[in-house]
XYZ file of C-alpha atoms in Angstrom:
589
model
C -1.178 -6.756 -14.754
C -0.214 -4.838 -17.863
C -0.695 -1.081 -17.929
C -3.173 0.138 -20.552
C -1.586 2.127 -23.348
C -4.256 4.835 -23.070
C -6.218 5.679 -19.957
C -8.210 8.873 -20.331
C -9.488 8.857 -16.753
C -5.986 8.501 -15.299
C -4.732 11.282 -17.559
C -7.443 13.578 -16.212
C -6.676 12.614 -12.603
C -2.932 13.171 -13.047
C -3.636 16.554 -14.631
C -6.004 17.517 -11.811
C -3.487 16.444 -9.181
C -0.870 18.795 -10.571
C -3.264 21.657 -11.345
C -4.850 21.675 -7.890
C -1.809 20.763 -5.811
C -2.472 17.190 -4.806
C 0.646 15.540 -6.276
C 3.688 16.868 -8.150
C 6.512 14.923 -9.723
C 9.599 15.199 -7.538
C 12.341 17.528 -8.847
C 9.923 18.759 -11.498
C 12.004 21.799 -12.525
C 14.865 19.443 -13.439
C 12.693 17.141 -15.493
C 11.568 14.980 -12.582
C 12.947 11.739 -11.218
C 11.048 8.584 -12.069
C 9.309 6.846 -9.191
C 9.376 9.770 -6.737
C 6.455 12.080 -5.978
C 5.799 15.129 -3.814
C 2.465 15.963 -2.212
C 1.269 19.537 -2.624
C -0.937 21.536 -0.220
C -4.107 19.523 -0.820
C -2.280 16.196 -1.102
C -0.371 16.782 2.137
C -3.630 17.422 4.005
C -5.330 14.395 2.429
C -2.390 12.172 3.339
C -2.229 13.522 6.890
C -5.945 12.872 7.449
C -5.629 9.279 6.207
C -2.619 8.529 8.398
C -4.215 10.093 11.460
C -7.397 8.088 10.932
C -5.404 4.862 10.560
C -3.323 5.606 13.648
C -6.379 6.519 15.679
C -8.294 3.401 14.672
C -5.297 1.126 15.209
C -3.900 2.467 18.480
C -5.914 5.111 20.337
C -9.243 3.340 19.976
C -7.829 -0.020 21.076
C -6.390 -1.344 24.319
C -4.403 -4.105 22.607
C -2.212 -2.141 20.163
C 0.707 0.202 20.880
C 2.851 2.285 18.557
C 6.450 2.401 17.382
C 8.506 4.781 15.286
C 11.798 3.246 14.182
C 14.721 4.449 12.093
C 14.891 4.069 8.327
C 18.450 2.687 8.434
C 18.944 -0.330 10.690
C 21.657 -2.909 11.267
C 22.247 -4.793 7.977
C 21.981 -8.150 9.778
C 18.264 -7.452 10.222
C 17.842 -7.680 6.442
C 19.973 -10.790 6.274
C 17.810 -12.453 8.940
C 14.583 -11.454 7.201
C 15.813 -12.800 3.859
C 15.775 -9.456 2.071
C 19.484 -9.489 1.224
C 19.264 -12.864 -0.520
C 15.693 -13.087 -1.793
C 14.124 -9.609 -1.996
C 14.198 -9.359 -5.751
C 12.049 -9.157 -8.849
C 12.659 -11.203 -12.010
C 13.932 -8.754 -14.622
C 14.685 -9.062 -18.313
C 16.218 -6.679 -20.864
C 15.390 -5.972 -24.475
C 18.301 -7.228 -26.571
C 17.834 -4.354 -29.004
C 17.126 -1.269 -26.857
C 18.389 -2.597 -23.478
C 15.199 -1.354 -21.844
C 14.451 -3.288 -18.657
C 11.136 -4.987 -17.837
C 9.727 -6.898 -14.915
C 9.378 -10.363 -16.369
C 5.978 -10.973 -14.786
C 4.570 -7.714 -16.186
C 5.405 -8.217 -19.861
C 2.238 -8.403 -21.956
C 1.697 -11.944 -23.316
C 1.899 -11.903 -27.120
C 1.109 -14.234 -29.971
C 2.313 -14.268 -33.533
C 5.072 -15.580 -35.779
C 8.610 -15.618 -34.375
C 11.472 -15.134 -36.844
C 14.638 -16.837 -35.586
C 18.163 -16.122 -36.868
C 21.295 -18.119 -36.123
C 23.550 -15.150 -36.714
C 24.658 -12.647 -39.376
C 27.587 -11.883 -41.701
C 29.099 -8.652 -42.968
C 29.054 -9.069 -46.727
C 31.989 -6.682 -47.378
C 34.389 -7.509 -44.567
C 33.377 -11.150 -44.405
C 33.109 -10.995 -40.615
C 30.483 -13.298 -39.097
C 28.661 -13.154 -35.767
C 27.163 -16.382 -34.427
C 24.668 -14.781 -32.024
C 21.139 -16.216 -32.091
C 18.344 -13.651 -32.182
C 14.575 -13.647 -32.567
C 11.805 -11.173 -33.438
C 8.080 -11.702 -32.876
C 5.637 -10.289 -35.419
C 1.917 -9.974 -34.677
C -0.453 -11.473 -37.264
C -0.614 -9.496 -40.496
C 2.818 -7.857 -40.340
C 5.169 -8.518 -43.285
C 8.418 -10.497 -42.824
C 10.425 -7.390 -43.733
C 9.497 -5.909 -40.357
C 11.229 -8.735 -38.514
C 14.268 -8.549 -40.793
C 14.559 -4.796 -40.220
C 14.644 -5.269 -36.429
C 17.158 -8.128 -36.746
C 19.426 -5.991 -38.950
C 19.398 -3.272 -36.253
C 20.368 -5.864 -33.639
C 23.408 -7.115 -35.566
C 24.435 -3.635 -36.720
C 24.496 -2.523 -33.053
C 27.078 -5.273 -32.529
C 29.492 -3.896 -35.106
C 28.440 -5.517 -38.412
C 28.017 -3.451 -41.565
C 26.230 -4.483 -44.789
C 24.538 -7.242 -42.834
C 23.325 -10.496 -44.313
C 21.045 -12.446 -41.986
C 21.636 -16.165 -41.620
C 19.580 -19.205 -40.672
C 16.147 -17.635 -40.849
C 13.319 -19.864 -39.684
C 9.835 -19.182 -38.330
C 7.840 -20.543 -35.424
C 4.267 -19.942 -34.303
C 4.173 -18.521 -30.757
C 1.205 -18.277 -28.360
C 1.005 -16.039 -25.258
C 4.742 -15.615 -24.910
C 6.344 -13.135 -22.453
C 9.805 -13.461 -24.029
C 9.417 -10.544 -26.446
C 9.375 -6.761 -26.071
C 5.777 -5.591 -26.717
C 7.113 -2.310 -28.144
C 9.286 -3.676 -30.962
C 9.038 -7.491 -30.962
C 12.685 -7.960 -29.984
C 13.720 -10.978 -27.947
C 14.204 -10.352 -24.225
C 16.972 -11.793 -22.068
C 16.025 -14.668 -19.731
C 14.614 -13.388 -16.400
C 17.151 -12.873 -13.623
C 16.769 -11.572 -10.059
C 17.246 -7.874 -9.333
C 17.535 -6.851 -5.652
C 15.153 -4.058 -4.785
C 16.918 -2.603 -1.753
C 18.682 0.753 -1.917
C 22.239 0.345 -0.680
C 24.098 3.045 1.232
C 27.066 3.314 3.598
C 27.275 4.272 7.256
C 30.445 6.076 8.301
C 33.238 7.838 6.423
C 34.413 4.883 4.316
C 32.249 3.541 1.484
C 33.291 -0.106 1.595
C 31.558 -3.438 2.124
C 32.197 -3.320 5.886
C 29.984 -0.243 6.153
C 27.115 -1.277 3.894
C 23.593 -0.445 5.079
C 20.208 -0.353 3.401
C 17.253 1.982 3.246
C 14.472 -0.140 4.693
C 12.199 -1.773 2.097
C 9.448 -2.218 4.720
C 8.624 -1.067 8.234
C 7.724 -4.499 9.633
C 11.232 -5.727 10.487
C 11.809 -2.877 12.941
C 8.727 -4.041 14.843
C 10.092 -7.572 15.086
C 13.540 -6.341 16.105
C 12.047 -4.186 18.885
C 9.426 -6.728 19.955
C 10.965 -7.591 23.330
C 11.633 -3.946 24.231
C 8.032 -3.008 23.467
C 6.691 -6.092 25.266
C 8.652 -5.290 28.418
C 7.792 -1.570 28.528
C 4.155 -1.489 27.384
C 2.646 -3.885 29.958
C 1.101 -5.900 27.138
C 1.062 -9.604 26.451
C -0.196 -11.613 23.451
C -2.625 -11.145 21.892
C -1.461 -7.572 21.280
C -0.127 -5.552 18.375
C 2.564 -3.030 17.482
C 1.688 -0.459 14.809
C 4.026 1.695 12.778
C 3.806 4.186 9.936
C 6.825 5.310 7.993
C 8.842 5.674 4.835
C 10.116 2.682 2.904
C 12.212 2.442 -0.246
C 12.293 -0.064 -3.082
C 14.435 0.286 -6.170
C 11.611 -0.494 -8.562
C 12.997 -0.894 -12.058
C 9.734 0.047 -13.720
C 7.751 2.511 -11.563
C 4.311 2.848 -13.132
C 0.702 3.916 -12.833
C 1.367 7.338 -11.313
C 2.018 6.931 -7.554
C 0.897 3.292 -7.411
C 4.377 1.799 -7.788
C 6.978 4.228 -6.465
C 10.532 4.015 -5.244
C 9.847 6.016 -2.088
C 6.557 5.411 -0.316
C 4.925 5.161 3.088
C 3.557 2.098 4.816
C 1.009 1.565 7.567
C 1.713 -1.783 9.184
C 0.457 -3.695 12.178
C 2.141 -6.781 13.594
C -0.421 -8.463 15.822
C 1.177 -11.084 18.053
C -0.885 -14.081 19.157
C -0.139 -17.290 21.083
C 0.268 -20.438 18.973
C -2.866 -22.548 18.774
C -1.288 -25.187 21.030
C -0.952 -22.589 23.810
C -4.540 -21.416 23.296
C -5.820 -24.981 23.550
C -3.826 -25.590 26.721
C -5.182 -22.388 28.261
C -8.811 -22.541 27.124
C -9.439 -26.211 26.432
C -10.274 -25.539 22.782
C -9.318 -23.447 19.771
C -12.248 -21.647 18.181
C -12.287 -21.598 14.383
C -14.403 -19.601 11.899
C -18.026 -20.675 11.616
C -18.614 -18.785 8.382
C -17.706 -15.645 6.409
C -18.021 -12.120 7.763
C -16.835 -10.363 10.885
C -16.410 -12.816 13.788
C -17.259 -10.198 16.420
C -15.323 -9.074 19.474
C -12.093 -11.011 20.124
C -12.393 -13.993 22.447
C -9.736 -15.740 24.587
C -10.122 -19.048 22.715
C -9.475 -17.658 19.237
C -6.885 -19.419 17.105
C -4.923 -17.912 14.253
C -7.712 -18.467 11.699
C -10.219 -16.353 13.604
C -7.656 -13.633 14.263
C -6.834 -13.562 10.572
C -10.513 -13.331 9.590
C -11.033 -10.626 12.226
C -8.298 -8.403 10.836
C -9.473 -8.862 7.236
C -12.916 -7.626 8.259
C -11.523 -4.816 10.423
C -9.511 -3.510 7.505
C -12.538 -3.642 5.210
C -14.510 -1.661 7.793
C -11.746 0.942 7.892
C -11.898 1.436 4.132
C -15.673 1.745 4.219
C -15.320 4.364 6.948
C -13.161 6.606 4.765
C -15.264 6.365 1.632
C -14.206 3.213 -0.225
C -17.284 0.955 -0.358
C -16.947 -2.815 -0.498
C -18.150 -2.719 -4.087
C -14.885 -0.986 -5.006
C -12.808 -3.674 -3.262
C -12.142 -7.346 -3.849
C -10.783 -10.018 -1.514
C -8.214 -12.297 -3.079
C -7.270 -15.332 -1.000
C -3.887 -16.498 -2.185
C -3.726 -20.087 -3.363
C -1.429 -22.494 -1.479
C 1.154 -22.378 -4.266
C 1.188 -18.549 -4.147
C 1.814 -18.239 -0.417
C 5.180 -17.248 0.989
C 6.843 -20.280 2.579
C 6.178 -18.952 6.096
C 2.548 -17.909 5.528
C -0.467 -19.939 6.551
C -2.876 -17.657 4.700
C -2.783 -14.288 2.952
C -5.669 -12.126 1.786
C -4.994 -9.303 -0.643
C -7.513 -6.479 -0.580
C -7.695 -5.242 -4.160
C -9.040 -1.907 -5.384
C -10.527 -1.310 -8.815
C -8.200 1.388 -10.158
C -8.789 2.880 -13.625
C -5.696 0.959 -14.819
C -6.887 -2.367 -13.384
C -7.670 -4.137 -10.135
C -4.539 -4.024 -7.975
C -3.446 -4.689 -4.409
C -4.195 -2.096 -1.766
C -3.371 -4.067 1.363
C -2.283 -7.549 2.355
C -3.325 -9.340 5.531
C -1.019 -12.279 6.174
C -0.895 -14.978 8.830
C 2.901 -15.192 9.069
C 3.191 -17.969 11.721
C 6.223 -17.490 14.039
C 8.694 -17.100 11.191
C 9.854 -13.513 11.775
C 10.540 -13.629 15.496
C 12.089 -17.076 15.108
C 14.448 -15.799 12.422
C 15.593 -12.865 14.531
C 16.036 -15.118 17.555
C 18.063 -17.551 15.449
C 20.251 -14.889 13.819
C 20.741 -12.525 16.757
C 21.022 -15.096 19.524
C 18.540 -13.048 21.580
C 15.409 -14.739 22.937
C 12.083 -13.721 21.406
C 10.018 -16.001 23.630
C 7.148 -14.868 25.838
C 6.536 -16.316 29.299
C 2.921 -16.880 30.359
C 2.452 -17.920 33.977
C -1.166 -18.843 33.296
C -0.063 -21.192 30.493
C 2.490 -22.869 32.752
C -0.197 -23.519 35.375
C -2.791 -24.654 32.827
C -0.353 -27.156 31.284
C 0.099 -28.995 34.579
C -3.655 -29.576 34.759
C -3.889 -31.255 31.351
C -4.221 -34.978 30.970
C -0.840 -36.557 30.051
C -2.195 -37.699 26.676
C -3.345 -34.152 25.910
C 0.040 -32.777 26.948
C 1.761 -35.209 24.606
C -0.556 -34.370 21.715
C -0.028 -30.606 22.048
C 3.728 -30.972 22.513
C 3.984 -33.207 19.446
C 2.048 -30.727 17.291
C 4.163 -27.826 18.472
C 7.398 -29.770 17.999
C 6.426 -30.734 14.448
C 5.594 -27.115 13.537
C 8.874 -25.835 14.972
C 10.836 -28.541 13.175
C 9.264 -27.575 9.845
C 10.243 -23.940 10.377
C 13.813 -24.785 11.347
C 14.284 -27.027 8.333
C 12.919 -24.306 6.023
C 15.404 -21.936 7.654
C 18.219 -24.259 6.604
C 18.868 -26.313 9.743
C 19.831 -29.977 9.171
C 17.035 -32.405 10.022
C 18.725 -33.795 13.126
C 19.510 -30.346 14.541
C 16.014 -29.106 13.705
C 14.392 -32.029 15.483
C 16.574 -31.505 18.568
C 15.796 -27.788 18.777
C 12.087 -28.404 18.144
C 11.997 -30.890 21.026
C 13.528 -28.238 23.308
C 10.926 -25.719 22.099
C 8.120 -28.160 22.943
C 9.596 -28.593 26.430
C 9.675 -24.807 26.793
C 5.992 -24.594 25.819
C 5.153 -26.921 28.703
C 6.966 -24.469 30.995
C 4.953 -21.500 29.725
C 7.348 -20.157 27.055
C 6.563 -19.711 23.359
C 7.425 -17.581 20.331
C 4.306 -15.625 19.276
C 2.729 -15.998 15.874
C 1.843 -12.921 13.825
C -1.090 -11.557 11.855
C 0.118 -8.703 9.636
C -2.165 -6.142 7.979
C 0.166 -4.114 5.728
C -1.062 -1.173 3.643
C 0.583 1.439 1.450
C -0.328 5.034 2.239
C 0.386 6.240 -1.281
C -1.677 3.494 -2.904
C -4.553 4.345 -0.576
C -4.280 8.041 -1.454
C -4.378 7.111 -5.141
C -7.424 4.903 -4.531
C -9.191 7.781 -2.770
C -8.299 10.178 -5.582
C -9.537 7.866 -8.337
C -12.709 6.898 -6.459
C -13.520 10.536 -5.659
C -12.967 11.861 -9.194
C -16.205 12.708 -10.985
C -17.340 14.828 -13.902
C -20.825 16.246 -14.380
C -22.289 18.225 -17.249
C -23.998 21.401 -16.091
C -25.878 24.227 -17.807
C -25.432 27.809 -16.656
C -28.090 30.511 -16.537
C -27.343 31.412 -20.160
C -27.913 27.851 -21.351
C -24.229 27.159 -21.917
C -23.134 23.605 -21.122
C -19.911 22.963 -19.301
C -18.258 20.059 -17.504
C -18.019 20.311 -13.737
C -15.203 18.411 -12.056
C -15.540 17.470 -8.423
C -13.770 15.234 -5.965
C -16.275 13.306 -3.863
C -13.999 12.670 -0.884
C -15.554 11.304 2.258
C -15.688 14.288 4.674
C -13.386 12.447 7.107
C -10.470 12.496 4.645
C -11.243 15.649 2.637
C -8.183 17.965 2.639
C -10.347 21.011 3.392
C -13.421 20.464 5.524
C -15.219 23.715 4.699
C -14.881 26.726 2.458
C -15.887 30.066 3.986
C -17.242 32.718 1.627
C -18.670 36.224 2.023
C -21.435 36.548 -0.557
C -19.858 39.767 -1.883
C -16.311 40.948 -1.260
C -17.217 44.659 -1.655
C -19.458 44.628 1.415
C -17.197 45.150 4.457
C -19.818 43.885 6.886
C -20.062 40.543 5.009
C -16.282 40.198 4.791
C -15.850 41.000 8.478
C -18.442 38.431 9.531
C -16.990 35.811 7.172
C -13.547 36.270 8.696
C -15.049 35.847 12.163
C -16.604 32.557 11.074
C -13.281 31.412 9.637
C -11.533 32.150 12.939
C -14.277 30.278 14.793
C -13.721 27.155 12.673
C -9.969 27.288 12.227
C -8.964 25.715 15.589
C -11.118 22.672 14.787
C -10.836 22.112 11.017
C -8.767 22.948 7.986
C -10.888 25.640 6.328
C -10.315 27.815 3.272
C -11.395 31.437 2.984
C -12.194 32.715 -0.512
C -13.737 36.012 -1.599
C -12.492 36.223 -5.207
C -14.930 35.871 -8.111
C -18.588 34.936 -8.204
C -19.958 32.690 -5.506
C -20.599 30.016 -8.147
C -16.954 30.069 -9.216
C -15.850 29.812 -5.617
C -18.110 26.816 -5.078
C -16.670 25.199 -8.215
C -13.088 25.681 -7.049
C -13.840 24.005 -3.747
C -15.760 21.191 -5.453
C -12.645 20.455 -7.456
C -10.584 20.410 -4.256
C -13.029 17.956 -2.701
C -14.297 20.314 0.038
C -17.558 18.766 1.314
C -19.189 21.934 2.669
C -19.331 25.567 1.655
C -20.242 28.127 4.332
C -21.631 31.374 2.866
C -22.158 34.542 4.875
C -24.978 36.479 3.230
C -27.293 39.336 4.090
C -29.605 37.051 6.029
C -26.626 36.358 8.320
C -26.576 40.054 9.113
C -30.314 40.131 9.914
C -31.989 41.133 6.656
C -34.430 38.427 7.657
C -34.580 38.736 11.448
C -35.312 35.024 11.919
C -32.048 34.172 10.045
C -29.782 36.485 12.053
C -26.412 34.859 12.813
C -27.070 31.865 10.593
C -25.110 30.858 7.518
C -25.906 29.007 4.320
C -24.181 25.630 4.221
C -23.938 24.130 0.740
C -23.365 20.395 0.259
C -20.761 19.601 -2.399
C -22.234 16.468 -3.944
C -25.790 17.586 -4.652
C -25.685 21.377 -4.236
C -28.282 21.223 -1.447
C -28.314 24.208 0.924
C -29.453 24.633 4.497
C -29.310 27.292 7.211
C -27.177 26.562 10.283
C -26.774 28.881 13.300
C -23.199 30.078 13.670
C -23.187 28.980 17.327
C -23.893 25.399 16.183
C -21.524 25.365 13.234
C -18.533 23.684 14.949
C -20.715 20.881 16.329
C -22.550 20.533 12.989
C -19.311 20.133 11.023
C -17.703 17.909 13.674
C -20.585 15.450 13.456
C -20.077 15.147 9.687
C -16.293 15.314 9.241
C -14.639 13.592 12.217
């Protein structure tokens, strides 16, 4: 989707992020480095809260998911097995005039009149250049504009006193072959590998090539058997990982949305193939309709597991402040699916610059483990004693039916992986025999989310402006960040009503120390209480705790209570200090 030329809301958000310490451009004092971003004090806390909530919901609150933390640099054969070395690329094209590079699928479609030239000649030297070139003019622009751009093109190739040759025009509709900035023809799209290359060891040669990982998922697949054997789990179960990933994006854009260094939160949830489920349970349950299918059941097939994880991820986003109205589900069409995927749902968020992907939930079949088994020579199969026993109790016709289905699926995978038909059929027959003995390669459901994209979604959804009028009748714009309390960088601001009253300051510091072991709190005594509230509103702090004279007993019934102000509506209530930790815990955890 093309990036809007002007986006006032995004400009305000970017400005706020720098001013308040959410996000800074990396290496800012040296002019920055495109596609890399640093998180300031508030951004670091926001990001930490989001990651901790994801980790808690994915691992600590579940019996069927365990964690992994793998290295960024892994054996290069992992990326060959996964296909990243050969196929992890974007189609790129260059402007023939400025040499600026574009992602071919992100060039704005344009219509107009294309001016084609067969070449040009230097009128003084008589030198000719037979290099075809084209310029697209939008409706209403004079022909001289196209000729001016064409002259620049041929002059850049060494011609002086240029005379254009072979001019002809052609009407063009919705073309992506021209630079939207100047109308110049672009080169044909060609693949550009997105992996960052490095070297391991003292010699920088091809024998020591390694890559910064472009995703965290492959480490999970590579360590699958180690985790399986040490965690006392068996399918269905998952392995979760958070970590840095790197992609050499040619055109980083939309603030932190498309970056070259980013963090991922990925789950690989391993399930038995449907044929194994049917042998074990006598049936494979399939979805009966949209919505959450409920608690997992032993007879679920891949479709129900996929639907389950789509709904679980939507629930997670709702729980941190992104309502379903801000999200869209996009079910990829068959022609859009990766060759190994049975289904993929993209969860899209409505950013100010357009609706874009936040997370993908893919049913990846048994492709990944099969590839690593094939390329490493190490078994990725799981043995299930219960399956072996259940198979012997099936009717022979049922055994044959399940084995045939499994063999056909394995043969299709092997042929896609490049095996000759005869070899694929032979291996698939062996795999079907192994299934009858209780062995299979698990299939995978993969929810994969970007931490940085989620942080940007939270920032843009939280951003709000309100017009207020002060006591003197002056109107001003109030900026606030309506973060859900669970992700807010600071959970509470603590304020003495007046900083020149030692008894108020002393009590306020006591309250801060009471809260500090449980929450990230911010103490502020500078300026008017209204200004302090406004500063915390802009930081997204959901609650302001004010120590006033009633706290000290000016009203005996209010002794040792504080005023708690709610960020979003300014509402205030009295809360006893002894209850304050429990009160805030119930609203922020």
